[in-house]
PDB file of C-alpha atoms and ligand atoms in Angstrom:
ATOM      1  CA  MET C  13      -0.065   0.046  -0.157  1.00  0.00           C
ATOM      2  CA  ARG C  14       0.767   3.557  -0.841  1.00  0.00           C
ATOM      3  CA  ILE C  15       0.391   5.931   1.901  1.00  0.00           C
ATOM      4  CA  ALA C  16       0.267   9.703   1.892  1.00  0.00           C
ATOM      5  CA  VAL C  17       0.560  11.440   5.115  1.00  0.00           C
ATOM      6  CA  LEU C  18      -0.151  14.993   5.829  1.00  0.00           C
ATOM      7  CA  SER C  19       0.202  17.321   8.149  1.00  0.00           C
ATOM      8  CA  ASP C  20      -0.457  21.309   9.537  1.00  0.00           C
ATOM      9  CA  ILE C  21      -2.264  22.021   6.182  1.00  0.00           C
ATOM     10  CA  HIS C  22      -4.325  25.402   7.539  1.00  0.00           C
ATOM     11  CA  SER C  23      -6.581  26.319   5.398  1.00  0.00           C
ATOM     12  CA  ASN C  24      -3.857  26.286   2.171  1.00  0.00           C
ATOM     13  CA  LEU C  25      -5.967  24.989  -0.626  1.00  0.00           C
ATOM     14  CA  VAL C  26      -3.882  25.636  -3.182  1.00  0.00           C
ATOM     15  CA  ALA C  27      -0.728  24.064  -1.196  1.00  0.00           C
ATOM     16  CA  LEU C  28      -2.795  20.641  -0.537  1.00  0.00           C
ATOM     17  CA  ASP C  29      -3.927  20.418  -4.376  1.00  0.00           C
ATOM     18  CA  ALA C  30      -0.032  21.320  -5.265  1.00  0.00           C
ATOM     19  CA  ILE C  31       0.551  17.671  -3.077  1.00  0.00           C
ATOM     20  CA  LEU C  32      -2.428  15.581  -4.172  1.00  0.00           C
ATOM     21  CA  THR C  33      -1.110  16.750  -7.633  1.00  0.00           C
ATOM     22  CA  ARG C  34       2.309  15.306  -6.900  1.00  0.00           C
ATOM     23  CA  ILE C  35       1.863  11.921  -5.527  1.00  0.00           C
ATOM     24  CA  GLY C  36      -0.569  11.367  -7.758  1.00  0.00           C
ATOM     25  CA  ALA C  37      -2.586   8.153  -7.196  1.00  0.00           C
ATOM     26  CA  VAL C  38      -2.153   6.451  -4.006  1.00  0.00           C
ATOM     27  CA  ASP C  39      -4.111   3.759  -1.485  1.00  0.00           C
ATOM     28  CA  ALA C  40      -4.646   5.838   0.992  1.00  0.00           C
ATOM     29  CA  ILE C  41      -5.078   9.068   2.522  1.00  0.00           C
ATOM     30  CA  TRP C  42      -3.741  10.371   6.561  1.00  0.00           C
ATOM     31  CA  HIS C  43      -3.745  13.482   8.031  1.00  0.00           C
ATOM     32  CA  LEU C  44      -2.260  14.317  11.205  1.00  0.00           C
ATOM     33  CA  GLY C  45      -4.900  17.343  11.981  1.00  0.00           C
ATOM     34  CA  ASP C  46      -4.375  20.738  12.136  1.00  0.00           C
ATOM     35  CA  VAL C  47      -6.354  21.051   8.528  1.00  0.00           C
ATOM     36  CA  VAL C  48      -7.589  24.702   9.572  1.00  0.00           C
ATOM     37  CA  GLY C  49      -6.052  28.048  11.166  1.00  0.00           C
ATOM     38  CA  TYR C  50      -3.554  30.573   9.746  1.00  0.00           C
ATOM     39  CA  GLY C  51      -4.998  30.268   6.247  1.00  0.00           C
ATOM     40  CA  PRO C  52      -7.877  31.557   4.122  1.00  0.00           C
ATOM     41  CA  ASP C  53      -9.591  28.673   2.498  1.00  0.00           C
ATOM     42  CA  PRO C  54     -11.060  26.144   5.544  1.00  0.00           C
ATOM     43  CA  ASP C  55     -14.095  24.880   3.637  1.00  0.00           C
ATOM     44  CA  GLY C  56     -12.296  23.735   0.559  1.00  0.00           C
ATOM     45  CA  VAL C  57      -9.247  22.371   2.392  1.00  0.00           C
ATOM     46  CA  VAL C  58     -12.256  20.216   4.479  1.00  0.00           C
ATOM     47  CA  ALA C  59     -13.639  19.523   1.175  1.00  0.00           C
ATOM     48  CA  ARG C  60     -11.184  18.435  -0.445  1.00  0.00           C
ATOM     49  CA  LEU C  61     -10.395  16.138   2.575  1.00  0.00           C
ATOM     50  CA  ALA C  62     -13.682  14.537   2.651  1.00  0.00           C
ATOM     51  CA  THR C  63     -13.622  13.986  -1.232  1.00  0.00           C
ATOM     52  CA  VAL C  64     -10.675  12.254  -0.914  1.00  0.00           C
ATOM     53  CA  GLY C  65     -11.340  10.582   1.599  1.00  0.00           C
ATOM     54  CA  ALA C  66      -8.357  11.634   4.336  1.00  0.00           C
ATOM     55  CA  VAL C  67      -8.973   9.801   7.345  1.00  0.00           C
ATOM     56  CA  GLY C  68      -6.935  11.346  10.441  1.00  0.00           C
ATOM     57  CA  VAL C  69      -6.961  12.937  14.091  1.00  0.00           C
ATOM     58  CA  ARG C  70      -7.419  16.233  15.058  1.00  0.00           C
ATOM     59  CA  GLY C  71      -5.010  19.421  16.039  1.00  0.00           C
ATOM     60  CA  ASN C  72      -4.910  22.071  18.237  1.00  0.00           C
ATOM     61  CA  HIS C  73      -6.430  24.590  15.769  1.00  0.00           C
ATOM     62  CA  ASP C  74      -8.834  22.659  14.573  1.00  0.00           C
ATOM     63  CA  ALA C  75     -10.338  21.896  17.977  1.00  0.00           C
ATOM     64  CA  ALA C  76     -10.207  26.010  18.337  1.00  0.00           C
ATOM     65  CA  ALA C  77     -11.647  26.342  15.015  1.00  0.00           C
ATOM     66  CA  ILE C  78     -15.147  24.833  16.594  1.00  0.00           C
ATOM     67  CA  GLY C  79     -14.798  26.580  19.572  1.00  0.00           C
ATOM     68  CA  GLY C  80     -12.738  24.444  22.092  1.00  0.00           C
ATOM     69  CA  PRO C  81     -10.316  26.153  25.032  1.00  0.00           C
ATOM     70  CA  GLU C  82      -7.406  25.720  22.768  1.00  0.00           C
ATOM     71  CA  ILE C  83      -7.900  29.166  21.872  1.00  0.00           C
ATOM     72  CA  GLU C  84      -6.655  30.375  24.978  1.00  0.00           C
ATOM     73  CA  TRP C  85      -3.308  29.561  24.535  1.00  0.00           C
ATOM     74  CA  PHE C  86      -2.576  30.686  20.747  1.00  0.00           C
ATOM     75  CA  ASN C  87      -0.894  33.849  20.449  1.00  0.00           C
ATOM     76  CA  PRO C  88      -2.595  37.044  19.221  1.00  0.00           C
ATOM     77  CA  GLU C  89      -2.127  36.709  15.245  1.00  0.00           C
ATOM     78  CA  ALA C  90      -3.176  32.718  15.505  1.00  0.00           C
ATOM     79  CA  ARG C  91      -6.165  34.212  17.443  1.00  0.00           C
ATOM     80  CA  ALA C  92      -7.499  36.276  15.451  1.00  0.00           C
ATOM     81  CA  ALA C  93      -7.382  33.599  12.385  1.00  0.00           C
ATOM     82  CA  ILE C  94      -9.340  31.248  13.985  1.00  0.00           C
ATOM     83  CA  GLU C  95     -11.158  33.612  15.756  1.00  0.00           C
ATOM     84  CA  TRP C  96     -12.192  34.643  11.460  1.00  0.00           C
ATOM     85  CA  THR C  97     -12.265  30.743  10.575  1.00  0.00           C
ATOM     86  CA  ARG C  98     -15.215  30.524  13.317  1.00  0.00           C
ATOM     87  CA  ASP C  99     -16.671  33.029  12.004  1.00  0.00           C
ATOM     88  CA  ARG C 100     -16.255  31.360   8.218  1.00  0.00           C
ATOM     89  CA  ILE C 101     -16.848  27.495   8.357  1.00  0.00           C
ATOM     90  CA  GLY C 102     -19.971  26.058   7.067  1.00  0.00           C
ATOM     91  CA  HIS C 103     -21.523  23.280   8.950  1.00  0.00           C
ATOM     92  CA  ASP C 104     -20.120  20.349   7.033  1.00  0.00           C
ATOM     93  CA  THR C 105     -16.339  21.488   8.129  1.00  0.00           C
ATOM     94  CA  ARG C 106     -17.100  21.652  11.808  1.00  0.00           C
ATOM     95  CA  ASP C 107     -19.146  18.294  11.783  1.00  0.00           C
ATOM     96  CA  TRP C 108     -15.710  16.785   9.902  1.00  0.00           C
ATOM     97  CA  LEU C 109     -13.386  18.590  12.436  1.00  0.00           C
ATOM     98  CA  ALA C 110     -15.978  17.686  15.102  1.00  0.00           C
ATOM     99  CA  ALA C 111     -14.990  14.043  14.273  1.00  0.00           C
ATOM    100  CA  LEU C 112     -11.502  13.623  14.603  1.00  0.00           C
ATOM    101  CA  PRO C 113     -10.272  11.664  17.715  1.00  0.00           C
ATOM    102  CA  GLU C 114      -7.431  12.653  19.069  1.00  0.00           C
ATOM    103  CA  ARG C 115      -5.699   9.448  18.340  1.00  0.00           C
ATOM    104  CA  ARG C 116      -6.020   6.831  16.248  1.00  0.00           C
ATOM    105  CA  GLN C 117      -4.121   3.640  15.388  1.00  0.00           C
ATOM    106  CA  ILE C 118      -4.515   2.142  11.641  1.00  0.00           C
ATOM    107  CA  ASP C 119      -2.064  -0.825  10.781  1.00  0.00           C
ATOM    108  CA  GLU C 120       1.454  -0.493  12.197  1.00  0.00           C
ATOM    109  CA  PHE C 121       1.181   3.047  12.766  1.00  0.00           C
ATOM    110  CA  ASP C 122       0.032   5.259  15.699  1.00  0.00           C
ATOM    111  CA  LEU C 123      -1.097   8.702  14.331  1.00  0.00           C
ATOM    112  CA  VAL C 124      -1.565  11.597  16.451  1.00  0.00           C
ATOM    113  CA  HIS C 125      -1.431  15.834  16.267  1.00  0.00           C
ATOM    114  CA  GLY C 126       0.921  16.462  19.091  1.00  0.00           C
ATOM    115  CA  SER C 127       2.782  13.930  20.809  1.00  0.00           C
ATOM    116  CA  GLN C 128       0.786  10.290  22.595  1.00  0.00           C
ATOM    117  CA  ARG C 129       0.868  12.094  26.125  1.00  0.00           C
ATOM    118  CA  GLU C 130      -0.221  15.041  24.983  1.00  0.00           C
ATOM    119  CA  PRO C 131      -1.900  14.933  21.396  1.00  0.00           C
ATOM    120  CA  LEU C 132      -3.575  18.574  21.413  1.00  0.00           C
ATOM    121  CA  ARG C 133      -0.289  20.627  23.018  1.00  0.00           C
ATOM    122  CA  GLU C 134       2.426  19.066  23.352  1.00  0.00           C
ATOM    123  CA  TYR C 135       5.166  19.586  20.805  1.00  0.00           C
ATOM    124  CA  VAL C 136       7.917  16.325  20.266  1.00  0.00           C
ATOM    125  CA  THR C 137      11.167  18.198  20.042  1.00  0.00           C
ATOM    126  CA  SER C 138      13.720  16.007  22.059  1.00  0.00           C
ATOM    127  CA  LEU C 139      14.782  12.858  21.874  1.00  0.00           C
ATOM    128  CA  ARG C 140      14.075  12.079  25.079  1.00  0.00           C
ATOM    129  CA  ILE C 141      10.346  13.380  24.226  1.00  0.00           C
ATOM    130  CA  ALA C 142       9.812  11.181  21.333  1.00  0.00           C
ATOM    131  CA  ARG C 143      11.406   7.739  23.130  1.00  0.00           C
ATOM    132  CA  GLU C 144       8.888   9.006  26.007  1.00  0.00           C
ATOM    133  CA  CYS C 145       6.197   8.676  23.005  1.00  0.00           C
ATOM    134  CA  LEU C 146       7.380   6.112  21.719  1.00  0.00           C
ATOM    135  CA  ALA C 147       7.319   3.995  24.743  1.00  0.00           C
ATOM    136  CA  LEU C 148       3.565   4.527  24.540  1.00  0.00           C
ATOM    137  CA  ILE C 149       3.273   3.156  21.348  1.00  0.00           C
ATOM    138  CA  ALA C 150       1.736  -0.081  20.426  1.00  0.00           C
ATOM    139  CA  THR C 151       2.700  -0.560  16.731  1.00  0.00           C
ATOM    140  CA  PRO C 152       6.205  -0.585  15.464  1.00  0.00           C
ATOM    141  CA  HIS C 153       5.540   3.350  14.050  1.00  0.00           C
ATOM    142  CA  GLY C 154       4.233   6.583  15.002  1.00  0.00           C
ATOM    143  CA  LEU C 155       3.366   9.648  12.732  1.00  0.00           C
ATOM    144  CA  HIS C 156       3.219  13.308  14.430  1.00  0.00           C
ATOM    145  CA  GLY C 157       3.120  16.919  13.084  1.00  0.00           C
ATOM    146  CA  HIS C 158       2.605  19.959  15.061  1.00  0.00           C
ATOM    147  CA  THR C 159       5.951  21.313  14.794  1.00  0.00           C
ATOM    148  CA  HIS C 160       5.708  21.826  11.011  1.00  0.00           C
ATOM    149  CA  ILE C 161       9.797  20.521  10.900  1.00  0.00           C
ATOM    150  CA  PRO C 162       9.944  17.456   9.061  1.00  0.00           C
ATOM    151  CA  LEU C 163      11.756  14.595  10.485  1.00  0.00           C
ATOM    152  CA  ALA C 164      12.479  11.086  11.162  1.00  0.00           C
ATOM    153  CA  PHE C 165      13.331  10.056  15.077  1.00  0.00           C
ATOM    154  CA  VAL C 166      14.569   6.392  14.416  1.00  0.00           C
ATOM    155  CA  GLU C 167      15.061   3.371  17.173  1.00  0.00           C
ATOM    156  CA  SER C 168      17.386   1.059  17.686  1.00  0.00           C
ATOM    157  CA  ASP C 169      19.508  -0.839  19.519  1.00  0.00           C
ATOM    158  CA  GLY C 170      17.919   0.936  22.864  1.00  0.00           C
ATOM    159  CA  GLY C 171      19.328   4.177  21.131  1.00  0.00           C
ATOM    160  CA  ILE C 172      16.859   6.932  19.414  1.00  0.00           C
ATOM    161  CA  ALA C 173      18.741   9.310  16.990  1.00  0.00           C
ATOM    162  CA  VAL C 174      17.055  12.164  14.474  1.00  0.00           C
ATOM    163  CA  THR C 175      17.238  13.040  10.895  1.00  0.00           C
ATOM    164  CA  LEU C 176      15.869  16.470   9.910  1.00  0.00           C
ATOM    165  CA  THR C 177      13.934  14.959   6.125  1.00  0.00           C
ATOM    166  CA  ASP C 178      14.427  16.981   2.817  1.00  0.00           C
ATOM    167  CA  ASP C 179      12.064  16.703  -0.796  1.00  0.00           C
ATOM    168  CA  GLY C 180      14.000  13.037  -1.682  1.00  0.00           C
ATOM    169  CA  SER C 181      15.079  11.238   1.684  1.00  0.00           C
ATOM    170  CA  SER C 182      13.952   7.865   2.225  1.00  0.00           C
ATOM    171  CA  LEU C 183      13.451   5.578   5.144  1.00  0.00           C
ATOM    172  CA  ASP C 184      14.095   2.115   5.706  1.00  0.00           C
ATOM    173  CA  LEU C 185      11.420   0.782   8.308  1.00  0.00           C
ATOM    174  CA  ALA C 186      11.880  -2.457   8.756  1.00  0.00           C
ATOM    175  CA  GLY C 187      13.833  -3.504  11.814  1.00  0.00           C
ATOM    176  CA  HIS C 188      13.099  -0.646  13.766  1.00  0.00           C
ATOM    177  CA  ARG C 189      10.581   1.616  15.187  1.00  0.00           C
ATOM    178  CA  THR C 190      10.316   4.952  14.358  1.00  0.00           C
ATOM    179  CA  PHE C 191       8.356   8.388  15.113  1.00  0.00           C
ATOM    180  CA  LEU C 192       7.935  10.437  11.615  1.00  0.00           C
ATOM    181  CA  ASN C 193       6.523  13.674  11.200  1.00  0.00           C
ATOM    182  CA  PRO C 194       5.935  14.771   7.471  1.00  0.00           C
ATOM    183  CA  GLY C 195       6.129  18.440   8.097  1.00  0.00           C
ATOM    184  CA  SER C 196       3.771  20.636   6.987  1.00  0.00           C
ATOM    185  CA  VAL C 197       1.742  21.486   3.698  1.00  0.00           C
ATOM    186  CA  GLY C 198       0.818  24.571   4.575  1.00  0.00           C
ATOM    187  CA  GLN C 199       3.001  26.424   7.050  1.00  0.00           C
ATOM    188  CA  PRO C 200       6.650  25.388   6.686  1.00  0.00           C
ATOM    189  CA  ARG C 201       8.553  26.143   9.726  1.00  0.00           C
ATOM    190  CA  ASP C 202      11.953  24.311   8.621  1.00  0.00           C
ATOM    191  CA  GLY C 203      13.493  27.354   6.047  1.00  0.00           C
ATOM    192  CA  ASP C 204      12.210  26.180   2.937  1.00  0.00           C
ATOM    193  CA  PRO C 205       8.535  27.251   1.922  1.00  0.00           C
ATOM    194  CA  ASP C 206       7.434  24.861  -0.388  1.00  0.00           C
ATOM    195  CA  ALA C 207       4.792  22.188   0.961  1.00  0.00           C
ATOM    196  CA  SER C 208       6.001  19.146   3.318  1.00  0.00           C
ATOM    197  CA  CYS C 209       4.490  15.545   3.000  1.00  0.00           C
ATOM    198  CA  LEU C 210       5.830  12.359   3.675  1.00  0.00           C
ATOM    199  CA  LEU C 211       4.516   9.158   1.347  1.00  0.00           C
ATOM    200  CA  LEU C 212       4.233   5.566   3.206  1.00  0.00           C
ATOM    201  CA  ASP C 213       5.577   2.294   1.105  1.00  0.00           C
ATOM    202  CA  THR C 214       4.272  -0.332   3.216  1.00  0.00           C
ATOM    203  CA  ASP C 215       4.950  -3.193   0.681  1.00  0.00           C
ATOM    204  CA  LEU C 216       9.098  -1.858   0.609  1.00  0.00           C
ATOM    205  CA  GLY C 217       8.832  -0.967   3.781  1.00  0.00           C
ATOM    206  CA  SER C 218      10.178   2.955   2.605  1.00  0.00           C
ATOM    207  CA  ALA C 219       9.098   6.389   3.828  1.00  0.00           C
ATOM    208  CA  THR C 220       9.727   8.892   2.034  1.00  0.00           C
ATOM    209  CA  TRP C 221       9.246  13.091   2.284  1.00  0.00           C
ATOM    210  CA  ALA C 222       8.522  14.949  -0.568  1.00  0.00           C
ATOM    211  CA  ARG C 223       8.515  18.709  -0.877  1.00  0.00           C
ATOM    212  CA  VAL C 224       6.080  20.471  -3.620  1.00  0.00           C
ATOM    213  CA  PRO C 225       6.570  24.344  -4.248  1.00  0.00           C
ATOM    214  CA  TYR C 226       3.293  25.889  -4.939  1.00  0.00           C
ATOM    215  CA  ASP C 227       1.552  29.561  -5.970  1.00  0.00           C
ATOM    216  CA  ILE C 228       2.663  31.260  -2.610  1.00  0.00           C
ATOM    217  CA  GLY C 229       1.148  34.754  -4.203  1.00  0.00           C
ATOM    218  CA  ALA C 230      -2.023  33.269  -4.839  1.00  0.00           C
ATOM    219  CA  VAL C 231      -2.907  32.641  -1.236  1.00  0.00           C
ATOM    220  CA  GLN C 232      -1.201  35.256   0.461  1.00  0.00           C
ATOM    221  CA  ALA C 233      -3.125  37.853  -2.096  1.00  0.00           C
ATOM    222  CA  ALA C 234      -6.741  35.551  -0.609  1.00  0.00           C
ATOM    223  CA  MET C 235      -4.939  36.227   2.836  1.00  0.00           C
ATOM    224  CA  HIS C 236      -5.132  39.876   2.593  1.00  0.00           C
ATOM    225  CA  ALA C 237      -8.187  39.741   1.078  1.00  0.00           C
ATOM    226  CA  ALA C 238      -9.473  37.916   4.053  1.00  0.00           C
ATOM    227  CA  LYS C 239      -8.429  40.768   5.846  1.00  0.00           C
ATOM    228  CA  LEU C 240      -5.409  37.954   7.832  1.00  0.00           C
ATOM    229  CA  PRO C 241      -3.324  39.206   9.904  1.00  0.00           C
ATOM    230  CA  ARG C 242      -0.224  40.440   7.479  1.00  0.00           C
ATOM    231  CA  ARG C 243       2.351  38.311   9.283  1.00  0.00           C
ATOM    232  CA  LEU C 244       1.075  35.263   8.681  1.00  0.00           C
ATOM    233  CA  ALA C 245       0.597  35.944   5.154  1.00  0.00           C
ATOM    234  CA  ASP C 246       4.562  37.020   5.078  1.00  0.00           C
ATOM    235  CA  ARG C 247       5.801  33.687   6.826  1.00  0.00           C
ATOM    236  CA  LEU C 248       4.748  31.745   4.177  1.00  0.00           C
ATOM    237  CA  SER C 249       7.292  33.042   1.756  1.00  0.00           C
ATOM    238  CA  LEU C 250      10.166  32.019   3.962  1.00  0.00           C
ATOM    239  CA  GLY C 251       8.908  28.672   5.305  1.00  0.00           C
ATOM    240  CA  LEU C 252       9.307  29.876   8.465  1.00  0.00           C
TER     241      LEU C 252
HETATM  242 ZN1   ZN O 323       0.480  23.648  13.029  1.00  0.00          ZN
END
């Protein structure tokens, strides 16, 4: 099976469509939450994910968008974008977001947005946190987003190592446990503005990251027209 893993799409339909075009036919699409927030097209992104049959988990922005108290953690710009999102989304989008679980196990993979310990809140930013999460995972592999940084934690011989990944980076899944982050589709933060995703091939036992350019200017123009915070638009050009 070929599976595309997408995270942190953040209402960026142009980036999502660029990714879907690049990956072509796959057997499944999994998402790791933060489908909405920051960007200009929450209904469009949710409609597209529903159309392609994507399954996944809830992120903190998804929870906040449907009225959750998570909005209290947000900085002023993130909060402004979520308030805009709350006012704008339709019933179908709200229902789709409300149905997302915080954690989901599919075959050999355990999916969360943040971490297994705190699915909506914790950032996996260290070897220690990654090791503690892997200890909570019953499957060989974990998948997480939230940091917007594509990388792979790989456990072997009792140790754990981390590797930052880029376009074309590939990893052999066999023989060790892994905890993988696909990076962000709609708001990358690793200094590369291209949309990021992860492709799993369970027949080959491989994980491969891809970076895909998209029309950032079109998204920024839509954000300006919607009067979303200017810095949220500007950062897309920087990938930060
Ligand atoms: Zn996010």
